[in-house]
Amino acid sequence: MNRLAEETSPYLRQHAGNPVDWYPWGDDAFERARREDRPVLLSVGYSACHWCHVMAHESFEDEATADDLNARFVSVKVDREERPDVDAVYMEAVQALTGQGGWPMTVFLMPDGRPFYGGTYFPSRDRPGLPSFRRVLAAVDQLWRERRADVERQADALADAVRRRVVLPERWGAPGDQAAPVPAPVLLERAVGELGGRADATWGGFGPAPKFPQPQLIELCLRQHRLTGDAASLAMATTTLGAMAAGGIYDHLGGGFARYATEATWTVPHFEKMLYDQAGLVRAYLHAWQVTGQRRWLAVAEETVGYVLGTLSSPAGGLCSAEDADSEGEEGRFYLWTPGQVAEALPAELVPAALEWYGVTEEGNFEGRTILRRPRDAPLERPAAVEDARQRLLAARAGRVRPGLDDKVLTEWNAMFASALAEAAAVTGRRDWADAARRVAEFLLAHLRRPDGRWLRSWQDGRARHLAYAGDYAWVVDMCTRLAELTGHRRWLDEAAATATAMLGLFAGDDGLLFTTGHDAERLVVRPTEVLDGAVPAANSVAALSLARLAALRADDALAEAAQRILGVLRPVAAEHPLAAANTVAAAALADGGVTEVVVTGERPDLLGAARARFEPTMVLAWGEPDPSSPLWAGRDEGLGYVCRHYACRTPARTPEDLASRLEDERVAERAGTGRP
């Protein structure tokens, strides 16, 4: 066993038995590289990554390849999910070199950390246009020994390129250098207009295959429909949601979504399931149900929550990160069916209905077997016989070898899901969901926050490691704020405020934008910052949204100003690239129109229900324990609902209908761009 055997990352431990003399990222590896004058081979991946497994089997488990690595390099393994800062910096280097990125990521570094060459997956044998990994190792070794000056020049140039790509580009300038900011309704209209040009009107999604769920873009469409009533925006959202829920990217037996589809019809997924995808999609389907009232969207959200709480729940209380794409050494094997397997699992009278409903055929749709799916426009609501068959097929599937589970608990992803679940619990009234959201939050507070208040990134098997990043903090603020709105308990606002204050102290730069790493963290080649959305929304946009919402509930001018400063830098980025900064577009709505503040006093569950029933992304809700320090609670009569903006309130609502009417007035004012003083 090498040095990875005691790591908290399941991905790193998967390589503990390799003949490669792996190091985890740290000073020991780079000190050895300096001492022995060797280049560093950095390999970055994650446990649910299919091609990471392929490269591991082909190269890292191969004795000859390991001999090459051990003789000429210092080899470092990194889990991109535990160390997103390392991943972000060197992914920029690979993209600058090759024009594309992905995992596994393979980068060659100087002993001081500067990259000088890299790529993604390298095969074990030469392929057209793609050299074998051993050929690459030999070429890099020769360059290192015979052309060191060229390597140094390349490292300098690439390090400069990474700095330019990671740091906010100079062309956007400082906030004071910008022309009049583009108003949020215009930003939203511009973003949705661009989506209209990219949307697949038949199969949904935005752009060609491979197709990713991209819940942030779906949310933009729902926001535009809510604001303007635009039918085309709603159609883009529901076409995509419907096609995904019908397609093979959705697990029709156990719930939950795979990471992406490899082709345009959402039929063939890359089978890994990530916690962050479930968080974003629970919200998207929940909001679609709120907007349309169609039960099918809520059903998908319910089954996705059921998958997470049933399969990804850690016995200790947190949520695991992901399920692998592979089982028994084969991608997707766990999810595939033949007619014979269906017949074996079901009573004879249920077989025809199951085969027809899920499209199971002898020829199949994936390597001779069938990925379960529904026709694009077919109903999703299952008849009784099909639901009986689904439960029996699910029980039969449970007897198969399940894909590997990445059981590390990440603060960011757990907070994302707990935040979505708290919102869903409030909207639906599901007490079991509310309890689950609180359990996740309590686990994070107990196990991923040090006694001095410093949050950590990752927990596994009783050990928490790695300083948390800006994204971790931003999502914890959002989670705690959503729990305050769900429970009415001030304790959650106090937790949110403490985390927000710490976040600004650790990560904020001179311009107000948050760096990815804290000032107490290890220094990399460059200190990155998240501005554009990726697999998850950019940390700065999440921070701006969560700070603005918390500030409205707490009447905290400092937090509101911090949100405005972040948006002051992000807004020009969103104006130029609205789809890459979709969450910033959403945050701008709060900056421009302000937050709609709703206060419900006394025991009025009917008023709470009326406020929660609507899709109101710019609303915060105060109820339960009054906060004497906040003007939201000043002079309020018992048993009424107040709809306010900047703490100026409309006539109190006495009935749910009155409250809904006040909220509709706010929407109209937001659309007009006038707001209220």
Tab-separated table of C-alpha atoms in Angstrom, residues 129-448:
chain	number	residue	atom	x	y	z
A	129	GLY	CA	-3.983	11.741	-32.663
A	130	LEU	CA	-3.457	10.564	-29.091
A	131	PRO	CA	-0.109	9.199	-27.854
A	132	SER	CA	0.115	6.518	-25.228
A	133	PHE	CA	0.741	7.536	-21.632
A	134	ARG	CA	4.168	5.891	-21.582
A	135	ARG	CA	5.137	7.740	-24.765
A	136	VAL	CA	4.109	11.004	-23.085
A	137	LEU	CA	6.136	10.136	-20.001
A	138	ALA	CA	9.203	9.403	-22.097
A	139	ALA	CA	8.855	12.646	-24.071
A	140	VAL	CA	8.402	14.761	-20.926
A	141	ASP	CA	11.386	13.088	-19.278
A	142	GLN	CA	13.540	13.798	-22.330
A	143	LEU	CA	12.454	17.447	-22.366
A	144	TRP	CA	13.201	17.728	-18.658
A	145	ARG	CA	16.722	16.358	-19.031
A	146	GLU	CA	17.758	17.852	-22.388
A	147	ARG	CA	15.766	21.071	-22.883
A	148	ARG	CA	15.239	22.456	-19.393
A	149	ALA	CA	15.359	26.077	-20.566
A	150	ASP	CA	12.420	25.411	-22.904
A	151	VAL	CA	10.518	23.774	-20.065
A	152	GLU	CA	11.127	26.809	-17.842
A	153	ARG	CA	9.905	29.193	-20.545
A	154	GLN	CA	6.801	27.090	-21.105
A	155	ALA	CA	6.120	26.995	-17.361
A	156	ASP	CA	6.417	30.784	-17.100
A	157	ALA	CA	4.126	31.329	-20.073
A	158	LEU	CA	1.551	28.834	-18.864
A	159	ALA	CA	1.560	30.200	-15.317
A	160	ASP	CA	0.902	33.675	-16.738
A	161	ALA	CA	-1.930	32.269	-18.874
A	162	VAL	CA	-3.473	30.643	-15.810
A	163	ARG	CA	-3.319	33.921	-13.885
A	164	ARG	CA	-5.077	35.740	-16.708
A	165	ARG	CA	-7.762	33.056	-16.973
A	166	VAL	CA	-8.417	32.539	-13.269
A	167	VAL	CA	-8.377	36.153	-12.086
A	168	LEU	CA	-11.282	38.350	-13.181
A	169	PRO	CA	-10.347	39.552	-16.688
A	170	GLU	CA	-9.159	43.146	-16.872
A	171	ARG	CA	-11.493	43.955	-19.757
A	172	TRP	CA	-14.414	44.069	-17.349
A	173	GLY	CA	-12.626	46.703	-15.304
A	174	ALA	CA	-13.485	47.965	-11.869
A	175	PRO	CA	-17.139	48.591	-10.966
A	176	GLY	CA	-16.615	52.351	-11.138
A	177	ASP	CA	-15.290	52.096	-14.682
A	178	GLN	CA	-18.492	50.575	-16.061
A	179	ALA	CA	-21.256	52.318	-17.926
A	180	ALA	CA	-24.703	52.343	-16.356
A	181	PRO	CA	-25.370	48.785	-15.156
A	182	VAL	CA	-27.737	46.675	-17.215
A	183	PRO	CA	-31.016	46.356	-15.240
A	184	ALA	CA	-31.885	42.885	-13.984
A	185	PRO	CA	-35.038	42.494	-16.163
A	186	VAL	CA	-32.925	43.287	-19.221
A	187	LEU	CA	-30.219	40.839	-18.120
A	188	LEU	CA	-32.866	38.161	-17.670
A	189	GLU	CA	-34.484	38.892	-21.027
A	190	ARG	CA	-31.079	38.819	-22.731
A	191	ALA	CA	-30.183	35.498	-21.110
A	192	VAL	CA	-33.473	33.841	-22.017
A	193	GLY	CA	-33.196	35.236	-25.537
A	194	GLU	CA	-29.821	33.539	-25.919
A	195	LEU	CA	-31.306	30.342	-24.555
A	196	GLY	CA	-34.023	30.510	-27.192
A	197	GLY	CA	-31.340	30.445	-29.857
A	198	ARG	CA	-29.704	27.375	-28.300
A	199	ALA	CA	-32.755	25.423	-27.143
A	200	ASP	CA	-33.605	22.047	-28.631
A	201	ALA	CA	-37.346	22.475	-29.210
A	202	THR	CA	-37.834	18.725	-29.671
A	203	TRP	CA	-35.748	17.145	-26.927
A	204	GLY	CA	-35.082	20.068	-24.602
A	205	GLY	CA	-31.764	21.177	-23.257
A	206	PHE	CA	-29.546	23.955	-24.502
A	207	GLY	CA	-26.958	23.116	-27.107
A	208	PRO	CA	-25.782	19.876	-28.704
A	209	ALA	CA	-24.805	16.621	-27.022
A	210	PRO	CA	-23.430	15.805	-24.562
A	211	LYS	CA	-26.342	17.329	-22.665
A	212	PHE	CA	-26.067	18.363	-19.030
A	213	PRO	CA	-29.140	19.136	-16.889
A	214	GLN	CA	-28.072	22.767	-16.166
A	215	PRO	CA	-30.802	23.600	-13.614
A	216	GLN	CA	-29.586	27.218	-13.402
A	217	LEU	CA	-30.681	27.775	-17.025
A	218	ILE	CA	-34.050	26.135	-16.417
A	219	GLU	CA	-34.519	28.448	-13.436
A	220	LEU	CA	-33.882	31.485	-15.668
A	221	CYS	CA	-36.714	30.375	-17.944
A	222	LEU	CA	-39.072	29.911	-14.995
A	223	ARG	CA	-38.094	33.322	-13.624
A	224	GLN	CA	-38.785	35.006	-16.970
A	225	HIS	CA	-42.190	33.350	-17.208
A	226	ARG	CA	-43.036	34.370	-13.664
A	227	LEU	CA	-42.008	37.953	-14.322
A	228	THR	CA	-43.593	38.446	-17.768
A	229	GLY	CA	-45.950	35.547	-18.406
A	230	ASP	CA	-43.874	34.634	-21.472
A	231	ALA	CA	-45.125	31.259	-22.748
A	232	ALA	CA	-41.968	30.508	-24.751
A	233	SER	CA	-39.822	30.711	-21.617
A	234	LEU	CA	-42.073	28.267	-19.803
A	235	ALA	CA	-42.055	25.929	-22.801
A	236	MET	CA	-38.242	25.825	-22.849
A	237	ALA	CA	-38.217	24.891	-19.175
A	238	THR	CA	-40.968	22.272	-19.278
A	239	THR	CA	-39.756	20.693	-22.531
A	240	THR	CA	-36.357	20.170	-20.944
A	241	LEU	CA	-37.736	18.968	-17.621
A	242	GLY	CA	-40.130	16.586	-19.365
A	243	ALA	CA	-37.515	15.143	-21.711
A	244	MET	CA	-35.057	14.584	-18.874
A	245	ALA	CA	-37.669	12.924	-16.660
A	246	ALA	CA	-38.691	10.667	-19.568
A	247	GLY	CA	-35.143	9.881	-20.647
A	248	GLY	CA	-32.572	7.392	-19.503
A	249	ILE	CA	-30.719	10.113	-17.589
A	250	TYR	CA	-33.463	9.676	-14.968
A	251	ASP	CA	-33.553	6.504	-12.874
A	252	HIS	CA	-37.144	5.360	-13.433
A	253	LEU	CA	-36.959	2.727	-10.714
A	254	GLY	CA	-35.018	4.386	-7.908
A	255	GLY	CA	-35.207	8.108	-8.673
A	256	GLY	CA	-32.388	10.581	-9.176
A	257	PHE	CA	-30.487	11.819	-12.202
A	258	ALA	CA	-27.246	10.779	-13.837
A	259	ARG	CA	-24.632	13.444	-14.461
A	260	TYR	CA	-25.283	13.948	-18.180
A	261	ALA	CA	-26.548	12.336	-21.380
A	262	THR	CA	-24.143	11.403	-24.129
A	263	GLU	CA	-26.621	12.072	-26.961
A	264	ALA	CA	-29.447	14.468	-27.818
A	265	THR	CA	-32.460	12.433	-26.631
A	266	TRP	CA	-31.314	12.054	-22.983
A	267	THR	CA	-31.447	8.255	-23.461
A	268	VAL	CA	-27.862	7.172	-22.816
A	269	PRO	CA	-26.401	8.728	-19.679
A	270	HIS	CA	-22.983	8.817	-18.179
A	271	PHE	CA	-24.333	6.769	-15.299
A	272	GLU	CA	-22.670	8.398	-12.295
A	273	LYS	CA	-25.006	10.234	-9.917
A	274	MET	CA	-23.772	13.373	-8.158
A	275	LEU	CA	-25.327	14.927	-5.051
A	276	TYR	CA	-25.082	18.457	-6.444
A	277	ASP	CA	-27.155	17.515	-9.513
A	278	GLN	CA	-29.913	16.173	-7.285
A	279	ALA	CA	-29.915	19.431	-5.280
A	280	GLY	CA	-30.269	21.662	-8.328
A	281	LEU	CA	-32.877	19.480	-10.007
A	282	VAL	CA	-35.056	19.085	-6.899
A	283	ARG	CA	-35.371	22.875	-6.906
A	284	ALA	CA	-36.037	23.082	-10.646
A	285	TYR	CA	-38.815	20.477	-10.567
A	286	LEU	CA	-40.276	21.945	-7.374
A	287	HIS	CA	-40.438	25.387	-8.961
A	288	ALA	CA	-41.984	23.979	-12.145
A	289	TRP	CA	-44.722	22.458	-9.988
A	290	GLN	CA	-45.285	25.782	-8.234
A	291	VAL	CA	-45.520	27.598	-11.569
A	292	THR	CA	-47.718	25.111	-13.426
A	293	GLY	CA	-49.553	23.163	-10.727
A	294	GLN	CA	-48.787	19.939	-12.642
A	295	ARG	CA	-48.316	17.047	-10.233
A	296	ARG	CA	-45.831	15.239	-12.485
A	297	TRP	CA	-43.096	17.751	-11.673
A	298	LEU	CA	-43.548	17.319	-7.943
A	299	ALA	CA	-43.457	13.541	-8.380
A	300	VAL	CA	-39.987	13.751	-9.967
A	301	ALA	CA	-38.785	15.968	-7.123
A	302	GLU	CA	-40.225	13.529	-4.559
A	303	GLU	CA	-38.505	10.528	-6.128
A	304	THR	CA	-35.208	12.393	-6.396
A	305	VAL	CA	-35.352	13.317	-2.724
A	306	GLY	CA	-36.229	9.707	-1.970
A	307	TYR	CA	-33.137	8.529	-3.838
A	308	VAL	CA	-30.828	10.889	-1.944
A	309	LEU	CA	-32.241	10.170	1.495
A	310	GLY	CA	-32.455	6.441	0.819
A	311	THR	CA	-29.153	5.802	-0.963
A	312	LEU	CA	-26.764	8.676	-0.329
A	313	SER	CA	-27.469	9.104	3.385
A	314	SER	CA	-24.460	8.381	5.566
A	315	PRO	CA	-25.208	6.439	8.758
A	316	ALA	CA	-23.471	9.250	10.648
A	317	GLY	CA	-25.963	11.835	9.392
A	318	GLY	CA	-24.506	13.579	6.360
A	319	LEU	CA	-25.010	12.881	2.659
A	320	CYS	CA	-22.505	11.007	0.524
A	321	SER	CA	-21.096	12.679	-2.558
A	322	ALA	CA	-21.836	10.361	-5.453
A	323	GLU	CA	-22.483	6.932	-6.878
A	324	ASP	CA	-20.136	5.506	-9.464
A	325	ALA	CA	-20.930	4.946	-13.127
A	326	ASP	CA	-19.501	1.419	-12.990
A	327	SER	CA	-20.405	-1.823	-11.281
A	328	GLU	CA	-18.694	-5.173	-11.765
A	329	GLY	CA	-16.205	-3.354	-13.990
A	330	GLU	CA	-18.846	-2.285	-16.503
A	331	GLU	CA	-20.369	1.143	-17.010
A	332	GLY	CA	-24.129	1.200	-16.402
A	333	ARG	CA	-24.485	-2.529	-15.742
A	334	PHE	CA	-26.583	-1.944	-12.617
A	335	TYR	CA	-29.280	-0.045	-14.576
A	336	LEU	CA	-29.689	-2.207	-17.707
A	337	TRP	CA	-32.466	-4.700	-18.451
A	338	THR	CA	-33.383	-7.413	-20.927
A	339	PRO	CA	-36.910	-8.770	-21.498
A	340	GLY	CA	-35.807	-11.997	-19.838
A	341	GLN	CA	-34.639	-10.195	-16.703
A	342	VAL	CA	-37.941	-8.290	-16.520
A	343	ALA	CA	-39.900	-11.528	-16.904
A	344	GLU	CA	-37.826	-13.176	-14.193
A	345	ALA	CA	-38.503	-10.321	-11.741
A	346	LEU	CA	-42.257	-9.943	-12.298
A	347	PRO	CA	-45.435	-12.012	-12.203
A	348	ALA	CA	-46.465	-12.929	-15.729
A	349	GLU	CA	-49.452	-10.595	-15.733
A	350	LEU	CA	-47.253	-7.531	-15.115
A	351	VAL	CA	-44.580	-8.262	-17.726
A	352	PRO	CA	-46.297	-6.859	-20.855
A	353	ALA	CA	-47.158	-3.564	-19.169
A	354	ALA	CA	-43.622	-3.131	-17.832
A	355	LEU	CA	-41.964	-3.954	-21.152
A	356	GLU	CA	-44.173	-1.499	-23.012
A	357	TRP	CA	-44.011	1.291	-20.421
A	358	TYR	CA	-40.219	1.303	-20.167
A	359	GLY	CA	-39.436	0.335	-23.770
A	360	VAL	CA	-37.572	-2.893	-22.969
A	361	THR	CA	-36.859	-4.827	-26.183
A	362	GLU	CA	-34.709	-7.720	-27.329
A	363	GLU	CA	-32.419	-5.423	-29.324
A	364	GLY	CA	-32.213	-2.865	-26.512
A	365	ASN	CA	-30.944	0.705	-26.774
A	366	PHE	CA	-27.491	0.290	-25.200
A	367	GLU	CA	-25.117	-2.517	-26.139
A	368	GLY	CA	-27.898	-5.081	-26.521
A	369	ARG	CA	-29.698	-4.188	-23.304
A	370	THR	CA	-32.207	-1.502	-22.407
A	371	ILE	CA	-31.860	1.685	-20.425
A	372	LEU	CA	-35.345	2.262	-19.057
A	373	ARG	CA	-37.046	5.346	-20.476
A	374	ARG	CA	-40.402	6.763	-21.578
A	375	PRO	CA	-41.303	8.192	-24.988
A	376	ARG	CA	-40.716	11.931	-25.147
A	377	ASP	CA	-44.370	13.073	-24.913
A	378	ALA	CA	-45.752	10.091	-23.014
A	379	PRO	CA	-47.303	10.491	-19.545
A	380	LEU	CA	-44.995	10.092	-16.566
A	381	GLU	CA	-47.720	9.236	-14.046
A	382	ARG	CA	-47.683	5.452	-13.644
A	383	PRO	CA	-50.845	3.323	-13.730
A	384	ALA	CA	-51.285	1.001	-10.773
A	385	ALA	CA	-49.973	-2.058	-12.616
A	386	VAL	CA	-46.840	-0.219	-13.752
A	387	GLU	CA	-46.215	1.144	-10.267
A	388	ASP	CA	-46.501	-2.399	-8.894
A	389	ALA	CA	-44.021	-3.554	-11.533
A	390	ARG	CA	-41.664	-0.657	-10.735
A	391	GLN	CA	-41.495	-1.587	-7.075
A	392	ARG	CA	-40.834	-5.245	-7.907
A	393	LEU	CA	-38.145	-4.356	-10.455
A	394	LEU	CA	-36.530	-2.045	-7.899
A	395	ALA	CA	-36.490	-4.875	-5.350
A	396	ALA	CA	-34.978	-7.231	-7.918
A	397	ARG	CA	-32.336	-4.665	-8.859
A	398	ALA	CA	-31.366	-4.350	-5.213
A	399	GLY	CA	-29.939	-7.842	-5.498
A	400	ARG	CA	-27.393	-6.714	-8.068
A	401	VAL	CA	-23.935	-5.387	-7.271
A	402	ARG	CA	-24.525	-1.705	-6.709
A	403	PRO	CA	-22.136	0.934	-8.129
A	404	GLY	CA	-19.473	2.160	-5.754
A	405	LEU	CA	-20.440	4.846	-3.258
A	406	ASP	CA	-18.237	7.871	-2.636
A	407	ASP	CA	-19.018	8.246	1.049
A	408	LYS	CA	-17.149	11.454	1.767
A	409	VAL	CA	-19.409	14.252	3.009
A	410	LEU	CA	-18.712	17.603	1.340
A	411	THR	CA	-19.887	20.743	3.119
A	412	GLU	CA	-20.842	22.584	-0.071
A	413	TRP	CA	-22.872	19.794	-1.642
A	414	ASN	CA	-24.583	18.852	1.625
A	415	ALA	CA	-25.556	22.458	2.244
A	416	MET	CA	-26.841	22.730	-1.339
A	417	PHE	CA	-29.107	19.755	-0.877
A	418	ALA	CA	-30.224	20.694	2.635
A	419	SER	CA	-31.101	24.170	1.345
A	420	ALA	CA	-33.187	22.746	-1.500
A	421	LEU	CA	-34.809	20.247	0.849
A	422	ALA	CA	-35.686	22.927	3.397
A	423	GLU	CA	-37.364	24.952	0.652
A	424	ALA	CA	-39.200	21.877	-0.624
A	425	ALA	CA	-40.312	20.949	2.889
A	426	ALA	CA	-41.729	24.430	3.420
A	427	VAL	CA	-43.596	24.395	0.109
A	428	THR	CA	-45.031	20.886	0.473
A	429	GLY	CA	-45.455	20.695	4.228
A	430	ARG	CA	-43.475	17.430	4.344
A	431	ARG	CA	-42.304	17.057	7.946
A	432	ASP	CA	-40.021	14.148	7.074
A	433	TRP	CA	-38.186	16.395	4.610
A	434	ALA	CA	-37.964	19.160	7.199
A	435	ASP	CA	-36.476	16.714	9.708
A	436	ALA	CA	-33.990	15.458	7.112
A	437	ALA	CA	-32.868	18.981	6.206
A	438	ARG	CA	-32.269	19.771	9.874
A	439	ARG	CA	-30.345	16.525	10.369
A	440	VAL	CA	-27.955	17.350	7.546
A	441	ALA	CA	-27.420	20.855	8.883
A	442	GLU	CA	-26.819	19.601	12.421
A	443	PHE	CA	-24.303	17.080	11.107
A	444	LEU	CA	-22.368	19.805	9.291
A	445	LEU	CA	-22.357	22.035	12.358
A	446	ALA	CA	-21.173	19.202	14.582
A	447	HIS	CA	-18.551	17.593	12.335
A	448	LEU	CA	-17.341	20.108	9.762
